Amino acid sequence: PSILTNPRKIALSRKLLKPSKWSTHVAGIKDLDCDYYGDHPDLEDWHQNAHDYMGGDFENACSTADGITKYEAAKTAGSVVVPGCQQIPPIDCGGMSGVDACNMVKKHMVPYANADGKNMECWLSYGKGTNMDRQIESDLNKNNVERDSTVKIFAIWETRRVTAVPRMTGPRAKLGSD
């Protein structure tokens, strides 16, 4: 089992992670100055490089005081898994920005690869039909930016078998699309 400090594995993982077009074109990376940076320079670095560390839809924002208390407790407690673990316990990220929650989980709570040698990566997204999902759609339309096409593969979890032809969704979807 490997820990998440292997530079080669980190580089390979990051090739797969890309912020969404909304995060890149609309949300951007805000020049934040959170009041907790002095006590947590690792979070300041994480915020400044969020597009390299995470994928999906996210806005760079500061956590609340309650969120930082949770972060400090998790950092002190350390890993909640052992090397090769396949399951993680529920994690309370209330009061934390998505960027800070990702840092807490990935660096402090789940720093080990699973039995297949895969490390935890952060991919943030807002639920379909939520207010933020509608805001993203509106922002993309207003800025004339198309959503990325995505491929959905349907499978039965227990058997790990694909149950239907993969379907592509999005503006450039072609064969088998919704």
Coordinates of N, CA and C in Angstrom, one line a residue:
P1 N 0.8 -1.2 0.0 CA 0.0 0.0 0.0 C 0.9 1.3 0.0
S2 N 0.4 2.3 -0.7 CA 1.1 3.5 -0.7 C 0.4 4.6 0.0
I3 N 1.1 5.6 0.4 CA 0.5 6.8 1.0 C 0.5 7.9 0.0
L4 N -0.3 8.8 0.1 CA -0.5 9.8 -0.9 C 0.6 10.8 -1.1
T5 N 1.8 10.5 -0.7 CA 2.9 11.4 -0.9 C 3.8 11.0 -2.0
N6 N 3.5 9.9 -2.7 CA 4.2 9.4 -3.9 C 4.0 10.4 -5.0
P7 N 5.0 11.2 -5.4 CA 4.8 12.2 -6.4 C 4.3 11.7 -7.8
R8 N 4.8 10.5 -8.2 CA 4.4 9.9 -9.4 C 2.9 9.5 -9.4
K9 N 2.4 9.0 -8.3 CA 1.0 8.6 -8.2 C 0.1 9.8 -8.1
I10 N 0.6 10.9 -7.5 CA -0.1 12.1 -7.4 C -0.3 12.7 -8.8
A11 N 0.8 12.7 -9.5 CA 0.8 13.3 -10.9 C -0.2 12.5 -11.8
L12 N -0.1 11.2 -11.7 CA -1.1 10.4 -12.5 C -2.5 10.6 -12.1
S13 N -2.8 10.7 -10.8 CA -4.2 11.0 -10.4 C -4.6 12.3 -10.9
R14 N -3.8 13.3 -10.8 CA -4.2 14.7 -11.2 C -4.5 14.8 -12.7
K15 N -3.9 13.9 -13.5 CA -4.2 14.0 -14.9 C -5.7 13.7 -15.2
L16 N -6.3 12.9 -14.3 CA -7.7 12.6 -14.5 C -8.6 13.6 -13.9
L17 N -8.1 14.5 -13.0 CA -9.0 15.5 -12.4 C -9.0 16.8 -13.1
K18 N -10.1 17.3 -13.5 CA -10.2 18.6 -14.1 C -11.4 19.3 -13.6
P19 N -11.2 20.6 -13.2 CA -12.4 21.3 -12.8 C -13.4 21.4 -14.0
S20 N -14.6 21.6 -13.7 CA -15.6 21.7 -14.8 C -15.4 23.0 -15.5
K21 N -16.0 23.1 -16.6 CA -16.0 24.4 -17.4 C -16.5 25.5 -16.6
W22 N -17.6 25.2 -15.8 CA -18.1 26.3 -14.9 C -17.1 26.8 -13.9
S23 N -16.4 25.9 -13.2 CA -15.4 26.3 -12.3 C -14.3 27.1 -12.9
T24 N -13.9 26.7 -14.1 CA -12.8 27.3 -14.8 C -13.2 28.7 -15.3
H25 N -14.4 28.8 -16.0 CA -14.8 30.0 -16.7 C -15.6 31.0 -15.8
V26 N -16.4 30.5 -14.9 CA -17.3 31.3 -14.2 C -16.9 31.5 -12.7
A27 N -16.7 30.4 -12.0 CA -16.3 30.6 -10.6 C -14.9 31.0 -10.4
G28 N -14.0 30.5 -11.3 CA -12.6 30.9 -11.2 C -12.0 30.5 -9.8
I29 N -10.8 31.0 -9.6 CA -10.2 30.8 -8.3 C -10.1 32.2 -7.7
K30 N -11.0 32.4 -6.7 CA -11.0 33.7 -6.1 C -9.7 33.9 -5.3
D31 N -9.3 35.2 -5.3 CA -8.1 35.5 -4.5 C -8.6 35.7 -3.0
L32 N -8.6 34.6 -2.3 CA -9.1 34.6 -0.9 C -8.1 34.9 0.1
D33 N -8.5 35.5 1.2 CA -7.6 35.7 2.3 C -8.4 35.3 3.6
C34 N -8.5 34.0 3.8 CA -9.3 33.5 4.9 C -8.5 33.7 6.2
D35 N -9.3 34.1 7.3 CA -8.6 34.5 8.5 C -7.9 33.3 9.2
Y36 N -8.0 32.1 8.7 CA -7.3 31.0 9.3 C -6.0 30.6 8.6
Y37 N -5.7 31.3 7.5 CA -4.5 31.0 6.8 C -3.2 31.0 7.7
G38 N -3.1 31.9 8.6 CA -1.9 32.0 9.4 C -1.7 30.7 10.2
D39 N -2.8 30.1 10.7 CA -2.7 28.9 11.5 C -2.6 27.6 10.6
H40 N -3.0 27.8 9.3 CA -3.1 26.6 8.4 C -2.6 27.0 7.0
P41 N -1.3 27.2 6.9 CA -0.7 27.5 5.6 C -1.0 26.4 4.5
D42 N -1.2 25.2 5.0 CA -1.5 24.1 4.0 C -2.9 24.4 3.3
L43 N -3.8 25.0 4.1 CA -5.1 25.3 3.4 C -4.9 26.5 2.5
E44 N -4.1 27.4 2.8 CA -3.9 28.6 1.9 C -3.3 28.0 0.6
D45 N -2.3 27.1 0.6 CA -1.7 26.6 -0.6 C -2.8 25.8 -1.3
W46 N -3.6 25.0 -0.6 CA -4.7 24.2 -1.2 C -5.7 25.1 -2.0
H47 N -6.0 26.3 -1.4 CA -6.9 27.2 -2.1 C -6.3 27.8 -3.3
Q48 N -5.0 28.2 -3.2 CA -4.4 28.8 -4.4 C -4.2 27.8 -5.5
N49 N -4.1 26.5 -5.2 CA -3.9 25.5 -6.3 C -5.1 24.6 -6.4
A50 N -6.3 25.0 -6.1 CA -7.4 24.1 -6.1 C -7.7 23.5 -7.4
H51 N -7.5 24.2 -8.5 CA -7.8 23.7 -9.8 C -6.8 22.5 -10.2
D52 N -5.6 22.5 -9.5 CA -4.7 21.4 -9.8 C -5.1 20.2 -8.9
Y53 N -5.7 20.4 -7.8 CA -6.0 19.4 -6.8 C -7.3 18.7 -6.9
M54 N -8.3 19.3 -7.6 CA -9.7 18.9 -7.5 C -10.3 18.9 -8.9
G55 N -11.4 18.1 -9.0 CA -12.2 18.2 -10.2 C -13.6 18.5 -9.9
G56 N -14.4 18.8 -10.9 CA -15.8 19.0 -10.7 C -16.2 20.5 -10.6
D57 N -17.4 20.7 -10.0 CA -17.9 22.1 -9.9 C -17.6 22.6 -8.5
F58 N -16.9 23.6 -8.3 CA -16.6 24.1 -7.0 C -16.3 25.6 -7.0
E59 N -16.7 26.3 -6.0 CA -16.2 27.7 -5.8 C -15.2 27.7 -4.6
N60 N -14.2 28.5 -4.8 CA -13.2 28.6 -3.7 C -13.8 29.6 -2.7
A61 N -14.0 29.1 -1.4 CA -14.6 29.9 -0.4 C -13.9 29.5 1.0
C62 N -14.1 30.4 2.0 CA -13.6 30.1 3.3 C -14.6 29.3 4.1
S63 N -14.0 28.4 5.0 CA -14.9 27.6 5.9 C -15.3 28.5 7.1
T64 N -16.3 28.0 7.8 CA -16.7 28.7 9.0 C -15.8 28.3 10.1
A65 N -16.0 28.9 11.3 CA -15.2 28.6 12.5 C -15.4 27.1 12.9
D66 N -16.7 26.7 12.8 CA -17.1 25.3 13.1 C -16.4 24.3 12.1
G67 N -16.3 24.7 10.9 CA -15.6 23.9 9.9 C -14.2 23.7 10.2
I68 N -13.5 24.8 10.6 CA -12.1 24.8 10.9 C -11.8 23.9 12.2
T69 N -12.8 24.0 13.1 CA -12.6 23.1 14.3 C -12.6 21.7 13.9
K70 N -13.5 21.3 13.0 CA -13.6 19.9 12.5 C -12.3 19.6 11.7
Y71 N -11.8 20.5 11.0 CA -10.5 20.3 10.2 C -9.4 20.0 11.2
E72 N -9.3 20.9 12.3 CA -8.2 20.7 13.3 C -8.3 19.4 14.0
A73 N -9.5 19.0 14.3 CA -9.8 17.7 15.0 C -9.4 16.5 14.1
A74 N -9.7 16.6 12.8 CA -9.3 15.5 11.9 C -7.8 15.4 11.7
K75 N -7.2 16.6 11.6 CA -5.7 16.6 11.4 C -5.0 16.0 12.7
T76 N -5.5 16.3 13.8 CA -5.0 15.8 15.1 C -5.2 14.3 15.2
A77 N -6.4 13.8 14.8 CA -6.8 12.4 15.0 C -6.1 11.5 13.9
G78 N -5.8 12.1 12.8 CA -5.1 11.3 11.7 C -6.1 10.4 10.9
S79 N -5.5 9.4 10.3 CA -6.2 8.6 9.4 C -7.4 7.8 10.0
V80 N -8.5 7.7 9.3 CA -9.6 6.9 9.8 C -9.6 5.6 9.1
V81 N -8.6 5.3 8.3 CA -8.5 4.0 7.5 C -7.1 3.4 7.7
V82 N -6.9 2.2 7.3 CA -5.6 1.6 7.3 C -5.2 1.3 5.9
P83 N -4.0 1.1 5.6 CA -3.6 0.9 4.2 C -4.4 -0.3 3.6
G84 N -4.8 -0.2 2.4 CA -5.6 -1.2 1.7 C -7.1 -1.3 2.1
C85 N -7.5 -0.3 2.9 CA -8.9 -0.3 3.3 C -9.8 0.0 2.1
Q86 N -11.0 -0.7 2.1 CA -11.9 -0.5 1.0 C -13.1 0.4 1.3
Q87 N -13.3 0.7 2.6 CA -14.5 1.5 3.0 C -14.0 2.6 3.9
I88 N -14.7 3.7 3.8 CA -14.4 4.8 4.8 C -15.7 5.1 5.6
P89 N -15.5 5.5 6.8 CA -16.7 5.8 7.6 C -17.3 7.1 7.2
P90 N -18.6 7.4 7.6 CA -19.2 8.7 7.3 C -18.3 9.9 7.8
I91 N -18.2 10.9 7.1 CA -17.4 12.1 7.5 C -18.2 13.3 7.5
D92 N -18.2 14.1 8.6 CA -19.0 15.3 8.7 C -18.2 16.5 8.2
C93 N -18.6 17.1 7.1 CA -17.9 18.2 6.5 C -18.7 19.5 6.6
G94 N -19.7 19.5 7.5 CA -20.6 20.7 7.7 C -19.8 21.9 8.1
G95 N -20.0 23.0 7.5 CA -19.3 24.3 7.8 C -18.0 24.4 7.1
M96 N -17.7 23.5 6.2 CA -16.4 23.5 5.5 C -16.7 23.9 4.0
S97 N -15.8 24.6 3.4 CA -15.9 24.8 2.0 C -15.5 23.5 1.3
G98 N -15.9 23.2 0.1 CA -15.6 22.0 -0.6 C -14.1 21.8 -0.7
V99 N -13.4 22.9 -0.9 CA -11.9 22.8 -1.1 C -11.3 22.4 0.2
D100 N -11.7 23.0 1.4 CA -11.1 22.6 2.7 C -11.5 21.2 3.1
A101 N -12.8 20.8 2.7 CA -13.2 19.4 3.0 C -12.4 18.4 2.3
C102 N -12.1 18.7 1.0 CA -11.3 17.8 0.2 C -9.9 17.7 0.8
N103 N -9.3 18.8 1.3 CA -8.0 18.7 1.9 C -8.0 17.8 3.2
M104 N -9.0 18.0 4.0 CA -9.2 17.3 5.2 C -9.3 15.8 5.0
V105 N -10.1 15.4 4.0 CA -10.4 14.0 3.8 C -9.2 13.4 3.1
K106 N -8.7 14.0 2.1 CA -7.6 13.4 1.2 C -6.2 13.4 2.0
K107 N -5.9 14.4 2.6 CA -4.6 14.5 3.2 C -4.5 14.0 4.7
H108 N -5.6 14.0 5.4 CA -5.5 13.7 6.8 C -6.3 12.4 7.2
M109 N -7.5 12.3 6.6 CA -8.3 11.2 7.0 C -8.2 9.9 6.2
V110 N -8.0 10.1 4.9 CA -7.8 8.9 4.0 C -6.6 9.1 3.1
P111 N -5.4 9.0 3.7 CA -4.2 9.3 3.0 C -3.6 8.0 2.3
Y112 N -4.2 6.9 2.5 CA -3.7 5.6 1.9 C -4.5 5.2 0.7
A113 N -3.8 4.4 -0.2 CA -4.4 3.8 -1.3 C -5.3 2.6 -0.8
N114 N -6.3 2.3 -1.6 CA -7.1 1.1 -1.3 C -6.4 -0.2 -1.8
A115 N -7.1 -1.3 -1.7 CA -6.5 -2.6 -2.0 C -6.1 -2.6 -3.5
D116 N -6.7 -1.8 -4.3 CA -6.4 -1.7 -5.8 C -5.3 -0.7 -6.1
G117 N -4.7 -0.1 -5.0 CA -3.7 0.9 -5.3 C -4.2 2.2 -5.7
K118 N -5.5 2.5 -5.5 CA -6.0 3.8 -6.0 C -6.2 4.7 -4.8
N119 N -5.7 6.0 -4.9 CA -5.8 7.0 -3.8 C -7.2 7.7 -4.0
M120 N -7.6 8.3 -2.9 CA -8.8 9.1 -2.8 C -8.6 10.4 -3.6
E121 N -9.5 10.8 -4.4 CA -9.4 12.0 -5.2 C -10.7 12.8 -4.9
C122 N -10.6 14.1 -5.1 CA -11.8 15.0 -4.9 C -12.5 15.3 -6.2
W123 N -13.7 15.1 -6.2 CA -14.6 15.5 -7.4 C -15.8 16.1 -6.8
L124 N -16.0 17.4 -6.8 CA -17.2 18.0 -6.2 C -18.2 18.3 -7.3
S125 N -19.5 18.1 -6.9 CA -20.5 18.4 -7.8 C -21.8 18.7 -7.0
Y126 N -22.7 19.5 -7.6 CA -23.9 19.9 -7.0 C -25.0 18.9 -7.5
G127 N -25.9 18.5 -6.7 CA -27.0 17.6 -7.1 C -27.8 18.1 -8.2
K128 N -28.3 17.3 -9.1 CA -29.1 17.6 -10.2 C -30.4 18.3 -9.7
G129 N -30.7 19.4 -10.3 CA -32.0 20.1 -9.9 C -31.9 21.0 -8.6
T130 N -30.7 21.0 -8.0 CA -30.6 21.9 -6.8 C -30.4 23.3 -7.3
N131 N -30.6 24.2 -6.4 CA -30.4 25.7 -6.7 C -29.1 25.9 -7.4
M132 N -28.0 25.3 -6.8 CA -26.7 25.6 -7.4 C -26.5 25.0 -8.8
D133 N -27.1 23.8 -9.0 CA -27.1 23.2 -10.4 C -27.8 24.2 -11.4
R134 N -28.9 24.7 -11.0 CA -29.6 25.7 -11.8 C -28.8 27.0 -12.1
Q135 N -28.1 27.4 -11.0 CA -27.3 28.6 -11.1 C -26.1 28.3 -12.1
I136 N -25.5 27.2 -12.0 CA -24.4 26.8 -12.9 C -24.9 26.8 -14.4
E137 N -26.1 26.2 -14.6 CA -26.6 26.2 -16.0 C -26.9 27.6 -16.5
S138 N -27.4 28.4 -15.6 CA -27.7 29.8 -16.0 C -26.4 30.6 -16.3
D139 N -25.4 30.4 -15.4 CA -24.1 31.0 -15.7 C -23.4 30.6 -17.0
L140 N -23.5 29.3 -17.2 CA -22.9 28.8 -18.5 C -23.6 29.3 -19.7
N141 N -25.0 29.4 -19.7 CA -25.7 30.0 -20.8 C -25.4 31.4 -20.9
K142 N -25.3 32.2 -19.8 CA -25.1 33.6 -19.9 C -23.7 33.9 -20.5
N143 N -22.7 33.0 -20.2 CA -21.3 33.2 -20.6 C -21.0 32.4 -21.9
N144 N -22.1 31.8 -22.5 CA -22.0 31.1 -23.8 C -20.9 30.0 -23.7
V145 N -21.0 29.2 -22.6 CA -20.0 28.1 -22.3 C -20.9 26.8 -22.3
E146 N -20.4 25.8 -23.1 CA -21.1 24.6 -23.1 C -20.7 23.7 -21.9
R147 N -21.6 22.9 -21.4 CA -21.3 21.9 -20.3 C -20.5 20.8 -21.0
D148 N -19.6 20.2 -20.2 CA -18.8 19.1 -20.7 C -19.7 17.9 -21.0
S149 N -19.4 17.1 -22.0 CA -20.1 15.8 -22.2 C -19.6 14.8 -21.2
T150 N -20.5 14.0 -20.7 CA -20.0 12.9 -19.8 C -20.6 11.6 -20.2
V151 N -19.9 10.5 -19.9 CA -20.4 9.2 -20.2 C -20.9 8.6 -18.9
K152 N -22.1 8.0 -19.0 CA -22.7 7.3 -17.9 C -22.7 5.8 -18.2
I153 N -22.2 5.0 -17.3 CA -22.2 3.6 -17.4 C -23.1 3.0 -16.3
F154 N -24.1 2.2 -16.7 CA -25.0 1.7 -15.7 C -24.6 0.3 -15.4
A155 N -24.5 -0.1 -14.1 CA -24.1 -1.4 -13.7 C -24.8 -1.8 -12.4
I156 N -24.8 -3.1 -12.2 CA -25.4 -3.6 -10.9 C -24.2 -3.7 -9.9
W157 N -24.3 -3.0 -8.8 CA -23.3 -2.9 -7.9 C -22.8 -4.2 -7.4
E158 N -23.7 -5.1 -7.0 CA -23.4 -6.4 -6.4 C -22.6 -7.3 -7.3
T159 N -22.9 -7.3 -8.6 CA -22.2 -8.2 -9.6 C -21.1 -7.4 -10.3
R160 N -21.1 -6.1 -10.2 CA -20.1 -5.3 -11.0 C -20.3 -5.5 -12.5
R161 N -21.4 -5.8 -12.9 CA -21.7 -6.0 -14.4 C -22.4 -4.9 -15.0
V162 N -22.0 -4.5 -16.2 CA -22.7 -3.4 -16.9 C -24.0 -3.9 -17.4
T163 N -25.1 -3.1 -17.2 CA -26.4 -3.6 -17.5 C -27.0 -3.0 -18.8
A164 N -26.3 -2.0 -19.3 CA -26.8 -1.3 -20.5 C -25.7 -0.7 -21.3
V165 N -26.0 -0.3 -22.5 CA -25.0 0.4 -23.4 C -24.7 1.7 -22.7
P166 N -23.4 2.0 -22.5 CA -23.1 3.3 -22.0 C -23.7 4.4 -22.8
R167 N -24.2 5.5 -22.0 CA -24.9 6.6 -22.7 C -24.1 7.9 -22.5
M168 N -24.0 8.7 -23.5 CA -23.3 9.9 -23.4 C -24.3 11.1 -23.2
T169 N -24.0 12.0 -22.3 CA -24.9 13.1 -22.1 C -24.1 14.4 -22.3
G170 N -24.7 15.4 -22.7 CA -24.0 16.7 -22.9 C -24.2 17.2 -24.3
P171 N -23.7 18.4 -24.6 CA -23.9 19.1 -25.8 C -23.3 18.4 -27.1
R172 N -22.2 17.7 -26.9 CA -21.6 17.0 -28.1 C -21.9 15.5 -28.0
A173 N -22.9 15.1 -27.3 CA -23.2 13.7 -27.2 C -23.7 13.2 -28.6
K174 N -23.3 12.0 -28.9 CA -23.7 11.4 -30.2 C -24.4 10.1 -30.0
L175 N -23.8 9.0 -30.4 CA -24.4 7.7 -30.4 C -24.8 7.3 -28.9
G176 N -26.1 6.8 -28.8 CA -26.5 6.3 -27.5 C -26.8 7.4 -26.5
S177 N -27.0 8.6 -26.9 CA -27.1 9.7 -26.0 C -28.6 9.8 -25.5
D178 N -28.7 10.5 -24.3 CA -30.1 10.8 -23.8 C -30.8 11.7 -24.7

